[in-house]
Every structure is written in C-alpha cells, then in structure tokens.
PDB file of C-alpha atoms and ligand atoms in Angstrom:
ATOM      1  CA  UNK J  27      18.910  32.466 -19.842  1.00 31.00           C
ATOM      2  CA  UNK J  28      15.351  33.096 -20.761  1.00 35.00           C
ATOM      3  CA  UNK J  29      16.449  34.853 -23.989  1.00 34.00           C
ATOM      4  CA  UNK J  30      18.401  31.964 -25.228  1.00 38.00           C
ATOM      5  CA  UNK J  31      15.682  29.354 -24.693  1.00 39.00           C
ATOM      6  CA  UNK J  32      13.337  31.713 -26.513  1.00 37.00           C
ATOM      7  CA  UNK J  33      15.690  31.858 -29.428  1.00 41.00           C
ATOM      8  CA  UNK J  34      15.843  28.205 -29.381  1.00 37.00           C
ATOM      9  CA  UNK J  35      12.200  27.919 -29.795  1.00 37.00           C
ATOM     10  CA  UNK J  36      12.308  30.318 -32.627  1.00 41.00           C
ATOM     11  CA  UNK J  37      14.907  28.267 -34.445  1.00 35.00           C
ATOM     12  CA  UNK J  38      12.740  25.141 -33.918  1.00 38.00           C
ATOM     13  CA  UNK J  39       9.715  26.981 -35.318  1.00 38.00           C
ATOM     14  CA  UNK J  40      11.732  28.280 -38.212  1.00 38.00           C
ATOM     15  CA  UNK J  41      12.810  24.700 -39.005  1.00 42.00           C
ATOM     16  CA  UNK J  42       9.097  23.481 -38.798  1.00 38.00           C
ATOM     17  CA  UNK J  43       8.480  26.249 -41.413  1.00 44.00           C
ATOM     18  CA  UNK J  44      11.522  25.003 -43.719  1.00 41.00           C
ATOM     19  CA  UNK J  45      10.275  21.398 -43.396  1.00 46.00           C
ATOM     20  CA  UNK J  46       6.549  22.357 -44.559  1.00 54.00           C
ATOM     21  CA  UNK J  47       8.219  24.075 -47.760  1.00 67.00           C
ATOM     22  CA  UNK J  48      10.245  20.929 -48.407  1.00 84.00           C
ATOM     23  CA  UNK J  49       7.150  18.710 -48.442  1.00 89.00           C
ATOM     24  CA  UNK J  50       5.959  20.507 -51.474  1.00 96.00           C
ATOM     25  CA  UNK J  51       9.350  20.653 -53.431  1.00 95.00           C
ATOM     26  CA  UNK J  52       9.389  18.424 -56.200  1.00 95.00           C
ATOM     27  CA  UNK J  53      11.907  17.569 -58.900  1.00 96.00           C
ATOM     28  CA  UNK J  54      10.784  17.493 -62.900  1.00 97.00           C
ATOM     29  CA  UNK J  55      13.326  16.035 -65.397  1.00 97.00           C
ATOM     30  CA  UNK J  56      15.957  17.615 -63.353  1.00 97.00           C
ATOM     31  CA  UNK J  57      14.230  20.671 -62.572  1.00 98.00           C
ATOM     32  CA  UNK J  58      13.686  21.589 -58.788  1.00 95.00           C
ATOM     33  CA  UNK J  59      10.620  23.474 -58.207  1.00 97.00           C
ATOM     34  CA  UNK J  60       9.223  24.842 -54.968  1.00 97.00           C
ATOM     35  CA  UNK J  61       5.898  23.373 -55.440  1.00 98.00           C
ATOM     36  CA  UNK J  62       4.105  21.516 -57.701  1.00 98.00           C
ATOM     37  CA  UNK J  63       1.415  23.997 -58.773  1.00 98.00           C
ATOM     38  CA  UNK J  64       2.389  25.572 -62.194  1.00 98.00           C
ATOM     39  CA  UNK J  65       0.771  28.257 -64.264  1.00 98.00           C
ATOM     40  CA  UNK J  66      -0.416  26.715 -67.657  1.00 98.00           C
ATOM     41  CA  UNK J  67       0.589  28.584 -70.732  1.00 98.00           C
ATOM     42  CA  UNK J  68      -2.151  31.200 -72.091  1.00 96.00           C
ATOM     43  CA  UNK J  69      -3.312  33.005 -69.112  1.00 95.00           C
ATOM     44  CA  UNK J  70      -1.253  35.731 -67.418  1.00 95.00           C
ATOM     45  CA  UNK J  71       1.650  34.888 -69.708  1.00 94.00           C
ATOM     46  CA  UNK J  72       1.762  37.332 -72.713  1.00 92.00           C
ATOM     47  CA  UNK J  73       4.017  39.463 -70.747  1.00 95.00           C
ATOM     48  CA  UNK J  74       6.768  38.466 -68.238  1.00 96.00           C
ATOM     49  CA  UNK J  75       5.451  41.202 -65.783  1.00 96.00           C
ATOM     50  CA  UNK J  76       2.216  38.759 -65.744  1.00 96.00           C
ATOM     51  CA  UNK J  77       4.740  35.734 -65.078  1.00 97.00           C
ATOM     52  CA  UNK J  78       6.316  37.702 -62.149  1.00 97.00           C
ATOM     53  CA  UNK J  79       2.938  38.457 -60.451  1.00 97.00           C
ATOM     54  CA  UNK J  80       1.815  34.809 -60.707  1.00 98.00           C
ATOM     55  CA  UNK J  81       5.068  33.651 -59.254  1.00 97.00           C
ATOM     56  CA  UNK J  82       4.650  36.131 -56.264  1.00 97.00           C
ATOM     57  CA  UNK J  83       1.109  34.429 -55.815  1.00 97.00           C
ATOM     58  CA  UNK J  84       2.689  31.490 -55.046  1.00 97.00           C
ATOM     59  CA  UNK J  85       3.112  29.256 -58.252  1.00 98.00           C
ATOM     60  CA  UNK J  86       6.063  26.687 -58.047  1.00 98.00           C
ATOM     61  CA  UNK J  87       6.569  27.419 -61.862  1.00 98.00           C
ATOM     62  CA  UNK J  88       5.166  29.437 -64.474  1.00 98.00           C
ATOM     63  CA  UNK J  89       4.997  29.225 -68.361  1.00 98.00           C
ATOM     64  CA  UNK J  90       4.837  31.732 -70.780  1.00 98.00           C
ATOM     65  CA  UNK J  91       2.304  32.461 -73.657  1.00 98.00           C
ATOM     66  CA  UNK J  92       3.081  30.173 -76.715  1.00 98.00           C
ATOM     67  CA  UNK J  93       5.700  32.170 -78.730  1.00 98.00           C
ATOM     68  CA  UNK J  94       6.633  32.000 -82.356  1.00 97.00           C
ATOM     69  CA  UNK J  95       9.139  33.571 -84.526  1.00 98.00           C
ATOM     70  CA  UNK J  96       6.920  36.264 -85.790  1.00 97.00           C
ATOM     71  CA  UNK J  97       4.612  38.602 -83.840  1.00 97.00           C
ATOM     72  CA  UNK J  98       1.032  37.253 -84.327  1.00 97.00           C
ATOM     73  CA  UNK J  99      -2.312  39.049 -83.692  1.00 96.00           C
ATOM     74  CA  UNK J 100      -4.633  36.169 -83.050  1.00 96.00           C
ATOM     75  CA  UNK J 101      -8.096  35.153 -84.233  1.00 97.00           C
ATOM     76  CA  UNK J 102     -10.879  37.893 -84.646  1.00 97.00           C
ATOM     77  CA  UNK J 103     -13.029  38.466 -81.711  1.00 97.00           C
ATOM     78  CA  UNK J 104     -15.015  37.038 -79.723  1.00 98.00           C
ATOM     79  CA  UNK J 105     -12.060  34.872 -78.283  1.00 98.00           C
ATOM     80  CA  UNK J 106     -13.667  33.635 -75.306  1.00 98.00           C
ATOM     81  CA  UNK J 107     -17.149  32.131 -74.707  1.00 98.00           C
ATOM     82  CA  UNK J 108     -18.342  30.620 -71.360  1.00 97.00           C
ATOM     83  CA  UNK J 109     -20.224  27.310 -71.708  1.00 98.00           C
ATOM     84  CA  UNK J 110     -21.495  24.589 -69.245  1.00 97.00           C
ATOM     85  CA  UNK J 111     -18.425  23.391 -67.429  1.00 97.00           C
ATOM     86  CA  UNK J 112     -15.991  25.652 -68.413  1.00 98.00           C
ATOM     87  CA  UNK J 113     -14.671  27.920 -71.411  1.00 98.00           C
ATOM     88  CA  UNK J 114     -14.202  27.637 -75.137  1.00 98.00           C
ATOM     89  CA  UNK J 115     -11.369  30.078 -76.589  1.00 97.00           C
ATOM     90  CA  UNK J 116      -9.991  30.553 -79.784  1.00 97.00           C
ATOM     91  CA  UNK J 117      -7.270  33.373 -79.153  1.00 97.00           C
ATOM     92  CA  UNK J 118      -5.213  32.029 -81.960  1.00 96.00           C
ATOM     93  CA  UNK J 119      -1.813  32.227 -80.373  1.00 96.00           C
ATOM     94  CA  UNK J 120      -1.437  36.192 -80.214  1.00 97.00           C
ATOM     95  CA  UNK J 121       2.048  37.107 -79.107  1.00 97.00           C
ATOM     96  CA  UNK J 122       4.861  39.526 -79.427  1.00 97.00           C
ATOM     97  CA  UNK J 123       7.236  37.133 -81.357  1.00 98.00           C
ATOM     98  CA  UNK J 124      10.008  35.225 -79.485  1.00 98.00           C
ATOM     99  CA  UNK J 125      12.626  37.823 -79.933  1.00 98.00           C
ATOM    100  CA  UNK J 126      10.641  40.553 -78.570  1.00 97.00           C
ATOM    101  CA  UNK J 127       9.587  38.179 -75.340  1.00 97.00           C
ATOM    102  CA  UNK J 128      13.021  37.374 -74.679  1.00 97.00           C
ATOM    103  CA  UNK J 129      13.972  41.364 -74.592  1.00 96.00           C
ATOM    104  CA  UNK J 130      11.452  41.832 -72.307  1.00 95.00           C
ATOM    105  CA  UNK J 131      12.392  38.799 -70.052  1.00 95.00           C
ATOM    106  CA  UNK J 132      15.581  40.066 -69.281  1.00 91.00           C
ATOM    107  CA  UNK J 133      14.281  42.841 -67.440  1.00 81.00           C
ATOM    108  CA  UNK J 134      12.392  40.729 -65.145  1.00 85.00           C
ATOM    109  CA  UNK J 135      12.976  38.778 -61.843  1.00 90.00           C
ATOM    110  CA  UNK J 136      10.473  35.689 -61.822  1.00 96.00           C
ATOM    111  CA  UNK J 137      10.679  33.961 -58.592  1.00 95.00           C
ATOM    112  CA  UNK J 138       9.370  30.599 -59.962  1.00 97.00           C
ATOM    113  CA  UNK J 139      10.742  28.001 -62.364  1.00 98.00           C
ATOM    114  CA  UNK J 140      10.163  29.496 -65.710  1.00 98.00           C
ATOM    115  CA  UNK J 141       8.900  27.483 -68.597  1.00 98.00           C
ATOM    116  CA  UNK J 142       9.047  29.109 -72.064  1.00 98.00           C
ATOM    117  CA  UNK J 143       6.161  27.732 -74.615  1.00 98.00           C
ATOM    118  CA  UNK J 144       6.916  27.771 -78.239  1.00 98.00           C
ATOM    119  CA  UNK J 145       5.167  26.764 -81.395  1.00 96.00           C
ATOM    120  CA  UNK J 146       5.752  26.605 -85.258  1.00 95.00           C
ATOM    121  CA  UNK J 147       4.599  25.236 -88.460  1.00 92.00           C
ATOM    122  CA  UNK J 148       7.450  23.027 -89.090  1.00 90.00           C
ATOM    123  CA  UNK J 149      10.330  21.390 -87.384  1.00 91.00           C
ATOM    124  CA  UNK J 150      12.579  24.160 -88.450  1.00 94.00           C
ATOM    125  CA  UNK J 151      10.306  26.828 -87.134  1.00 95.00           C
ATOM    126  CA  UNK J 152       9.898  25.031 -83.710  1.00 96.00           C
ATOM    127  CA  UNK J 153      13.860  24.509 -83.426  1.00 96.00           C
ATOM    128  CA  UNK J 154      14.789  28.240 -84.159  1.00 97.00           C
ATOM    129  CA  UNK J 155      11.985  29.638 -81.590  1.00 98.00           C
ATOM    130  CA  UNK J 156      13.242  27.032 -79.030  1.00 98.00           C
ATOM    131  CA  UNK J 157      16.924  27.730 -79.372  1.00 98.00           C
ATOM    132  CA  UNK J 158      16.135  31.704 -78.971  1.00 98.00           C
ATOM    133  CA  UNK J 159      14.156  31.201 -75.975  1.00 98.00           C
ATOM    134  CA  UNK J 160      16.151  28.494 -74.290  1.00 98.00           C
ATOM    135  CA  UNK J 161      18.736  30.701 -72.831  1.00 97.00           C
ATOM    136  CA  UNK J 162      16.268  32.498 -70.951  1.00 97.00           C
ATOM    137  CA  UNK J 163      14.163  30.040 -69.259  1.00 97.00           C
ATOM    138  CA  UNK J 164      14.538  26.797 -67.074  1.00 98.00           C
ATOM    139  CA  UNK J 165      12.406  24.492 -69.533  1.00 98.00           C
ATOM    140  CA  UNK J 166      10.920  24.776 -72.789  1.00 98.00           C
ATOM    141  CA  UNK J 167       7.375  23.580 -73.574  1.00 98.00           C
ATOM    142  CA  UNK J 168       6.425  22.601 -77.229  1.00 98.00           C
ATOM    143  CA  UNK J 169       2.831  23.413 -78.110  1.00 97.00           C
ATOM    144  CA  UNK J 170       1.791  20.433 -80.468  1.00 96.00           C
ATOM    145  CA  UNK J 171      -1.669  20.932 -79.328  1.00 91.00           C
ATOM    146  CA  UNK J 172      -3.383  24.159 -80.203  1.00 87.00           C
ATOM    147  CA  UNK J 173      -6.765  22.940 -81.486  1.00 87.00           C
ATOM    148  CA  UNK J 174      -7.843  25.984 -83.595  1.00 84.00           C
ATOM    149  CA  UNK J 175      -4.632  27.480 -85.470  1.00 83.00           C
ATOM    150  CA  UNK J 176      -4.457  26.130 -88.859  1.00 79.00           C
ATOM    151  CA  UNK J 177      -1.133  24.321 -89.800  1.00 79.00           C
ATOM    152  CA  UNK J 178       0.093  24.814 -86.167  1.00 81.00           C
ATOM    153  CA  UNK J 179      -0.531  23.248 -82.770  1.00 73.00           C
ATOM    154  CA  UNK J 180      -2.780  19.860 -82.976  1.00 76.00           C
ATOM    155  CA  UNK J 181      -2.447  20.014 -86.877  1.00 79.00           C
ATOM    156  CA  UNK J 182       1.011  18.762 -86.034  1.00 88.00           C
ATOM    157  CA  UNK J 183       0.501  17.134 -82.714  1.00 93.00           C
ATOM    158  CA  UNK J 184      -1.678  14.429 -84.045  1.00 95.00           C
ATOM    159  CA  UNK J 185       0.960  12.891 -86.309  1.00 94.00           C
ATOM    160  CA  UNK J 186       3.218  10.764 -84.241  1.00 96.00           C
ATOM    161  CA  UNK J 187       6.127  10.843 -86.738  1.00 95.00           C
ATOM    162  CA  UNK J 188       5.850  14.606 -86.808  1.00 93.00           C
ATOM    163  CA  UNK J 189       5.925  14.850 -83.054  1.00 96.00           C
ATOM    164  CA  UNK J 190       9.184  12.629 -83.027  1.00 97.00           C
ATOM    165  CA  UNK J 191      10.907  14.893 -85.594  1.00 95.00           C
ATOM    166  CA  UNK J 192      10.003  17.786 -83.928  1.00 95.00           C
ATOM    167  CA  UNK J 193      11.211  16.896 -80.611  1.00 97.00           C
ATOM    168  CA  UNK J 194      14.208  15.331 -82.039  1.00 96.00           C
ATOM    169  CA  UNK J 195      15.561  18.298 -83.961  1.00 95.00           C
ATOM    170  CA  UNK J 196      15.272  20.383 -80.796  1.00 97.00           C
ATOM    171  CA  UNK J 197      16.339  18.065 -78.029  1.00 96.00           C
ATOM    172  CA  UNK J 198      19.583  17.664 -79.349  1.00 91.00           C
ATOM    173  CA  UNK J 199      20.356  21.333 -79.560  1.00 95.00           C
ATOM    174  CA  UNK J 200      18.940  22.771 -76.381  1.00 97.00           C
ATOM    175  CA  UNK J 201      20.595  21.955 -72.931  1.00 96.00           C
ATOM    176  CA  UNK J 202      17.263  22.877 -71.170  1.00 98.00           C
ATOM    177  CA  UNK J 203      14.658  20.184 -70.041  1.00 98.00           C
ATOM    178  CA  UNK J 204      12.152  19.754 -72.956  1.00 98.00           C
ATOM    179  CA  UNK J 205       8.352  19.022 -72.574  1.00 98.00           C
ATOM    180  CA  UNK J 206       5.821  18.046 -75.284  1.00 98.00           C
ATOM    181  CA  UNK J 207       2.293  19.545 -74.410  1.00 98.00           C
ATOM    182  CA  UNK J 208      -0.177  17.104 -75.956  1.00 98.00           C
ATOM    183  CA  UNK J 209      -3.765  17.421 -77.460  1.00 97.00           C
ATOM    184  CA  UNK J 210      -6.340  15.040 -76.155  1.00 97.00           C
ATOM    185  CA  UNK J 211      -7.887  15.242 -79.554  1.00 96.00           C
ATOM    186  CA  UNK J 212      -6.230  12.170 -80.540  1.00 97.00           C
ATOM    187  CA  UNK J 213      -7.614   8.318 -80.488  1.00 97.00           C
ATOM    188  CA  UNK J 214      -4.655   7.342 -78.572  1.00 98.00           C
ATOM    189  CA  UNK J 215      -2.532   9.830 -76.522  1.00 98.00           C
ATOM    190  CA  UNK J 216      -0.334   7.205 -75.859  1.00 98.00           C
ATOM    191  CA  UNK J 217       1.108   6.910 -79.199  1.00 98.00           C
ATOM    192  CA  UNK J 218       1.572  10.466 -79.435  1.00 98.00           C
ATOM    193  CA  UNK J 219       3.293  10.475 -75.968  1.00 98.00           C
ATOM    194  CA  UNK J 220       5.649   7.535 -77.007  1.00 98.00           C
ATOM    195  CA  UNK J 221       6.498   9.588 -80.203  1.00 98.00           C
ATOM    196  CA  UNK J 222       7.754  12.299 -78.046  1.00 98.00           C
ATOM    197  CA  UNK J 223       9.610  10.227 -75.749  1.00 98.00           C
ATOM    198  CA  UNK J 224      11.501   8.664 -78.508  1.00 98.00           C
ATOM    199  CA  UNK J 225      12.142  11.919 -80.064  1.00 98.00           C
ATOM    200  CA  UNK J 226      14.204  12.751 -76.897  1.00 98.00           C
ATOM    201  CA  UNK J 227      11.383  14.853 -74.551  1.00 98.00           C
ATOM    202  CA  UNK J 228      12.313  15.169 -71.061  1.00 98.00           C
ATOM    203  CA  UNK J 229       8.718  15.267 -70.064  1.00 98.00           C
ATOM    204  CA  UNK J 230       5.181  15.471 -71.102  1.00 98.00           C
ATOM    205  CA  UNK J 231       2.464  17.954 -70.283  1.00 98.00           C
ATOM    206  CA  UNK J 232      -1.155  16.695 -70.647  1.00 98.00           C
ATOM    207  CA  UNK J 233      -3.603  17.799 -71.993  1.00 98.00           C
ATOM    208  CA  UNK J 234      -4.372  20.922 -73.880  1.00 97.00           C
ATOM    209  CA  UNK J 235      -8.019  21.827 -74.536  1.00 97.00           C
ATOM    210  CA  UNK J 236     -10.566  19.828 -76.557  1.00 97.00           C
ATOM    211  CA  UNK J 237     -12.105  20.865 -79.851  1.00 97.00           C
ATOM    212  CA  UNK J 238     -15.456  22.461 -79.240  1.00 98.00           C
ATOM    213  CA  UNK J 239     -17.937  25.152 -80.769  1.00 98.00           C
ATOM    214  CA  UNK J 240     -20.651  27.106 -79.421  1.00 98.00           C
ATOM    215  CA  UNK J 241     -23.810  28.623 -81.653  1.00 98.00           C
ATOM    216  CA  UNK J 242     -25.896  31.149 -80.903  1.00 98.00           C
ATOM    217  CA  UNK J 243     -29.506  30.209 -81.337  1.00 98.00           C
ATOM    218  CA  UNK J 244     -30.665  33.950 -81.975  1.00 98.00           C
ATOM    219  CA  UNK J 245     -28.389  34.791 -84.798  1.00 98.00           C
ATOM    220  CA  UNK J 246     -27.954  30.940 -85.930  1.00 98.00           C
ATOM    221  CA  UNK J 247     -24.153  31.441 -85.991  1.00 98.00           C
ATOM    222  CA  UNK J 248     -21.050  30.119 -84.547  1.00 98.00           C
ATOM    223  CA  UNK J 249     -20.328  32.610 -81.358  1.00 98.00           C
ATOM    224  CA  UNK J 250     -16.511  32.624 -81.515  1.00 98.00           C
ATOM    225  CA  UNK J 251     -14.565  34.766 -84.295  1.00 98.00           C
ATOM    226  CA  UNK J 252     -12.902  31.774 -85.358  1.00 97.00           C
ATOM    227  CA  UNK J 253     -16.100  29.510 -85.428  1.00 98.00           C
ATOM    228  CA  UNK J 254     -14.389  26.705 -83.449  1.00 97.00           C
ATOM    229  CA  UNK J 255     -12.136  26.789 -80.268  1.00 97.00           C
ATOM    230  CA  UNK J 256     -10.728  24.781 -77.451  1.00 97.00           C
ATOM    231  CA  UNK J 257     -12.793  23.877 -74.309  1.00 98.00           C
ATOM    232  CA  UNK J 258     -11.165  24.115 -70.756  1.00 98.00           C
ATOM    233  CA  UNK J 259     -12.186  23.950 -67.468  1.00 98.00           C
ATOM    234  CA  UNK J 260     -13.891  21.338 -64.981  1.00 98.00           C
ATOM    235  CA  UNK J 261     -15.499  19.635 -68.228  1.00 98.00           C
ATOM    236  CA  UNK J 262     -12.317  18.303 -69.242  1.00 98.00           C
ATOM    237  CA  UNK J 263     -10.855  17.254 -65.969  1.00 98.00           C
ATOM    238  CA  UNK J 264     -11.951  13.539 -66.503  1.00 98.00           C
ATOM    239  CA  UNK J 265     -10.333  13.429 -69.710  1.00 98.00           C
ATOM    240  CA  UNK J 266      -6.936  14.895 -68.475  1.00 98.00           C
ATOM    241  CA  UNK J 267      -7.132  12.202 -65.560  1.00 99.00           C
ATOM    242  CA  UNK J 268      -7.711   9.304 -68.013  1.00 98.00           C
ATOM    243  CA  UNK J 269      -4.904  10.758 -70.376  1.00 98.00           C
ATOM    244  CA  UNK J 270      -2.285  11.424 -67.389  1.00 99.00           C
ATOM    245  CA  UNK J 271      -3.232   7.873 -66.223  1.00 98.00           C
ATOM    246  CA  UNK J 272      -2.471   6.087 -69.471  1.00 98.00           C
ATOM    247  CA  UNK J 273       0.783   8.396 -70.171  1.00 98.00           C
ATOM    248  CA  UNK J 274       2.208   7.241 -66.659  1.00 98.00           C
ATOM    249  CA  UNK J 275       1.682   3.523 -67.319  1.00 98.00           C
ATOM    250  CA  UNK J 276       3.067   3.890 -70.998  1.00 98.00           C
ATOM    251  CA  UNK J 277       6.068   6.480 -70.653  1.00 98.00           C
ATOM    252  CA  UNK J 278       9.181   6.408 -68.595  1.00 98.00           C
ATOM    253  CA  UNK J 279       9.527  10.286 -68.676  1.00 98.00           C
ATOM    254  CA  UNK J 280       7.820  12.717 -65.962  1.00 98.00           C
ATOM    255  CA  UNK J 281       4.239  13.576 -66.952  1.00 98.00           C
ATOM    256  CA  UNK J 282       2.792  17.243 -65.979  1.00 98.00           C
ATOM    257  CA  UNK J 283      -1.083  17.155 -65.768  1.00 98.00           C
ATOM    258  CA  UNK J 284      -3.172  19.783 -66.926  1.00 98.00           C
ATOM    259  CA  UNK J 285      -7.080  19.894 -67.477  1.00 98.00           C
ATOM    260  CA  UNK J 286      -9.829  21.462 -65.521  1.00 98.00           C
ATOM    261  CA  UNK J 287      -8.039  21.522 -62.003  1.00 98.00           C
ATOM    262  CA  UNK J 288     -10.202  23.901 -59.608  1.00 98.00           C
ATOM    263  CA  UNK J 289      -9.943  22.181 -56.204  1.00 98.00           C
ATOM    264  CA  UNK J 290      -7.572  20.489 -54.156  1.00 98.00           C
ATOM    265  CA  UNK J 291      -9.215  17.183 -54.727  1.00 98.00           C
ATOM    266  CA  UNK J 292      -8.933  17.930 -58.352  1.00 98.00           C
ATOM    267  CA  UNK J 293      -5.114  18.445 -58.105  1.00 98.00           C
ATOM    268  CA  UNK J 294      -4.654  15.220 -55.988  1.00 98.00           C
ATOM    269  CA  UNK J 295      -6.491  13.392 -58.663  1.00 98.00           C
ATOM    270  CA  UNK J 296      -4.133  14.249 -61.379  1.00 98.00           C
ATOM    271  CA  UNK J 297      -1.116  13.337 -59.032  1.00 98.00           C
ATOM    272  CA  UNK J 298      -2.595  10.135 -58.045  1.00 98.00           C
ATOM    273  CA  UNK J 299      -3.106   9.395 -61.691  1.00 98.00           C
ATOM    274  CA  UNK J 300       0.600  10.233 -62.410  1.00 98.00           C
ATOM    275  CA  UNK J 301       1.357  13.612 -62.506  1.00 98.00           C
ATOM    276  CA  UNK J 302       4.597  14.821 -60.948  1.00 98.00           C
ATOM    277  CA  UNK J 303       3.246  18.421 -61.082  1.00 98.00           C
ATOM    278  CA  UNK J 304      -0.041  20.115 -62.493  1.00 98.00           C
ATOM    279  CA  UNK J 305      -0.787  23.099 -64.379  1.00 98.00           C
ATOM    280  CA  UNK J 306      -3.407  25.518 -63.656  1.00 98.00           C
ATOM    281  CA  UNK J 307      -5.045  27.670 -66.286  1.00 98.00           C
ATOM    282  CA  UNK J 308      -8.862  28.520 -66.386  1.00 98.00           C
ATOM    283  CA  UNK J 309      -8.944  28.387 -62.615  1.00 98.00           C
ATOM    284  CA  UNK J 310      -6.748  31.582 -62.487  1.00 98.00           C
ATOM    285  CA  UNK J 311      -9.384  33.378 -64.587  1.00 95.00           C
ATOM    286  CA  UNK J 312     -12.536  31.986 -62.331  1.00 96.00           C
ATOM    287  CA  UNK J 313     -10.659  32.052 -58.859  1.00 97.00           C
ATOM    288  CA  UNK J 314      -8.048  34.646 -59.184  1.00 97.00           C
ATOM    289  CA  UNK J 315      -4.498  34.118 -58.151  1.00 96.00           C
ATOM    290  CA  UNK J 316      -5.111  32.912 -54.902  1.00 97.00           C
ATOM    291  CA  UNK J 317      -5.670  29.715 -56.124  1.00 98.00           C
ATOM    292  CA  UNK J 318      -2.229  28.835 -56.135  1.00 98.00           C
ATOM    293  CA  UNK J 319      -1.928  29.272 -52.364  1.00 97.00           C
ATOM    294  CA  UNK J 320      -5.257  27.458 -51.752  1.00 98.00           C
ATOM    295  CA  UNK J 321      -4.034  24.331 -53.803  1.00 98.00           C
ATOM    296  CA  UNK J 322      -0.679  24.152 -52.277  1.00 98.00           C
ATOM    297  CA  UNK J 323      -2.207  24.367 -48.657  1.00 97.00           C
ATOM    298  CA  UNK J 324      -4.736  21.530 -49.438  1.00 98.00           C
ATOM    299  CA  UNK J 325      -2.027  19.499 -50.793  1.00 98.00           C
ATOM    300  CA  UNK J 326       0.295  20.091 -47.774  1.00 97.00           C
ATOM    301  CA  UNK J 327      -2.666  19.413 -45.518  1.00 97.00           C
ATOM    302  CA  UNK J 328      -3.438  16.134 -47.290  1.00 97.00           C
ATOM    303  CA  UNK J 329       0.114  14.968 -47.177  1.00 97.00           C
ATOM    304  CA  UNK J 330       0.829  15.955 -43.767  1.00 95.00           C
ATOM    305  CA  UNK J 331      -2.457  14.316 -42.250  1.00 96.00           C
ATOM    306  CA  UNK J 332      -1.321  10.978 -44.280  1.00 96.00           C
ATOM    307  CA  UNK J 333       2.563  11.313 -43.400  1.00 95.00           C
ATOM    308  CA  UNK J 334       2.960  10.891 -46.873  1.00 96.00           C
ATOM    309  CA  UNK J 335       5.866  12.591 -49.190  1.00 96.00           C
ATOM    310  CA  UNK J 336       4.628  14.362 -52.764  1.00 97.00           C
ATOM    311  CA  UNK J 337       6.561  11.365 -54.373  1.00 97.00           C
ATOM    312  CA  UNK J 338       4.759   8.786 -52.470  1.00 96.00           C
ATOM    313  CA  UNK J 339       1.441  10.179 -53.999  1.00 97.00           C
ATOM    314  CA  UNK J 340       2.634  10.447 -57.632  1.00 98.00           C
ATOM    315  CA  UNK J 341       1.006   7.579 -59.487  1.00 98.00           C
ATOM    316  CA  UNK J 342      -0.579   5.968 -56.511  1.00 98.00           C
ATOM    317  CA  UNK J 343      -3.652   5.010 -58.077  1.00 98.00           C
ATOM    318  CA  UNK J 344      -1.858   2.550 -60.433  1.00 98.00           C
ATOM    319  CA  UNK J 345      -1.078   0.378 -57.207  1.00 96.00           C
ATOM    320  CA  UNK J 346      -4.821  -1.432 -57.199  1.00 82.00           C
TER     321      UNK J 346
HETATM  322  C1  SIN Z 415      -4.634  30.105 -78.260  1.00 79.46           C
HETATM  323  O1  SIN Z 415      -3.723  31.017 -78.361  1.00 79.46           O
HETATM  324  O2  SIN Z 415      -5.214  30.070 -79.389  1.00 79.46           O
HETATM  325  C2  SIN Z 415      -4.601  29.045 -76.993  1.00 79.46           C
HETATM  326  C3  SIN Z 415      -3.238  28.276 -77.167  1.00 79.46           C
HETATM  327  C4  SIN Z 415      -3.700  27.033 -77.060  1.00 79.46           C
HETATM  328  O3  SIN Z 415      -4.733  26.410 -77.262  1.00 79.46           O
HETATM  329  O4  SIN Z 415      -2.412  26.219 -77.200  1.00 79.46           O
END
C-alpha cells in the first residue's frame, strides 16, 4: 500500500519535471526546439565536436561556424581584441569547407536542433554550399552579414536585391527551414528583412556584429591583423533590441534575436522585443558554457512566477 502511494508521488513529480521542460519548448519555422537559447555561429562551432559539447551544456539549438565551398584560413592575427563593452573580432571566416564539415558531422550525435551556417560570394556559391549542408542539419542560416570579409557577408547583405536573389535561389532547392542572418550595418534593417522574406526566408536572425576598429596608441597602428573587425558583446545589445523590435513589427516570419546577451534580463528583453529564440555568442567565451543553463533557468522562473508561456512573451513590448 505504502509502496504504491510512494510511486504515485514519484510519477507526479516526474510529470512536474516534464511540464517544466515543456514551458521552455518553442517552435520556429516548423522546427521544434527544446529551449529558446541557441549557440550563435562563430563560437565553439568550428568542429561538430564543439557543437556536441554545447548541446550537452543545455543549448536548445547550436549553429555551426559559417562554411563556404572551399577551406579558408581566415585573416592574419591578432584576430580578437577586448574593447569597452565587448570584443572586436576579425576571424575572416576560417573553416574547413562545407564538404569536410559534412563528413565530420556524420560521426557526431548532437542533441540539440542543428543550424548549419553558410556564406558565399554569389547566389550560386551560397546555393551550392546550402545544398551540400542541408541534408545533415535541421535548418540553414545564411551569413549575409560578416562585416569584415571582402566580397562576402555584409558586402552582400546590405543590398536588398542581392539578399532577395540569394534567399530565393536557395529556398526553392532545399527542404529545410532557411534563416537569413542580417547585418546591423545598414540604414534600415527592415528593408533587408523584407527582402529576405520576399525571397522565401522562413526566419531572420538579427543581428551580426557592428563594424569597428581599435588602434594601439603606442605603435600607432590598428590592432587587428585585418585592421577592422566586428564588435560583439554587451555594447551592441541595445542595437539588437531595436533591430529585433523593428523587424518583428514589419515581418510575418519569426525572428531569432542575437547581440550582447549575457544575463537573463538581456534574454527576456530580446524576447519582449519580438525574438522567438535568442542566440548566444560572446557570453559563451566570457561566462563559459554554464551560461545556457543559467539563462534557461532565469527564463523558466520568470515565466513561472508570472504564469506565462514563452509564446505570451514574444513581442509583448509591442502591446503598449
Ligand atoms: C568571422 O569568421 O570573421 C566572423 C563571422 C561573422 O562575423 O559573421
């Protein structure tokens, strides 16, 4: 008798645990994600083994390093410099090439929703890289926004016509959700978002880094090997909030927020602005991989104490 009531208790506490997990579950562009905290491209994603570790640390999704058709060694060092409010990086898209990465992915079990990021110099290069990667991942992210790689990234992502063409050429050829990662280095990010949506994107990721530079006053020379780079970290968080807010207002497709999220409050702010999920990059480097559990647990308590679901929160700041 006693034994059976004890097991009833166990069952009901298991149900609570399941319900807890359910509270953080989300769906973006048809992808079901266990929680809305996603690893951004560029951190821990150069090998699938790194992505696996981040997935085990509690990320709901993980994004590969941006991959191109050919291996690329990147820019000369120094590649990263700490500045007020964050970091400047000019990695220069180093990667083993999409075919090599696909081989490596086949031997890895990644327990999170997997986004594969690709870049190219032309719609054709983007299309070929995305087609090679799509069968191995859950979603494709187009890097239309690296601010310091000549003829790649934001050189392309600031032209709405080119963005629409690239997205269009891929959307009709792959059967996985397609996300366009946008640059904030434009006069009006909504125009670029609209172009991606018109091309057939299933979602937007906003934002990538802001153009920046640091100069050494002793040597009187730029510090980064590439001279200029992309600013990430808390300094760009308000830019991310405004970009997500504007995109949410203008577009029908979901937005994944990114930019300077370090704390639970930063995460919630982007969701209130309109993000259905949030990418974490620099904070993985500054706080370590425990950041995924920390952010999820803050979000869970925030929702629980207000008896809200995650979907209640998305874009709530627009209600005023
Ligand atoms: C890099 O590899 O240079 C960073 C990628 C990016 O900013 O998109």
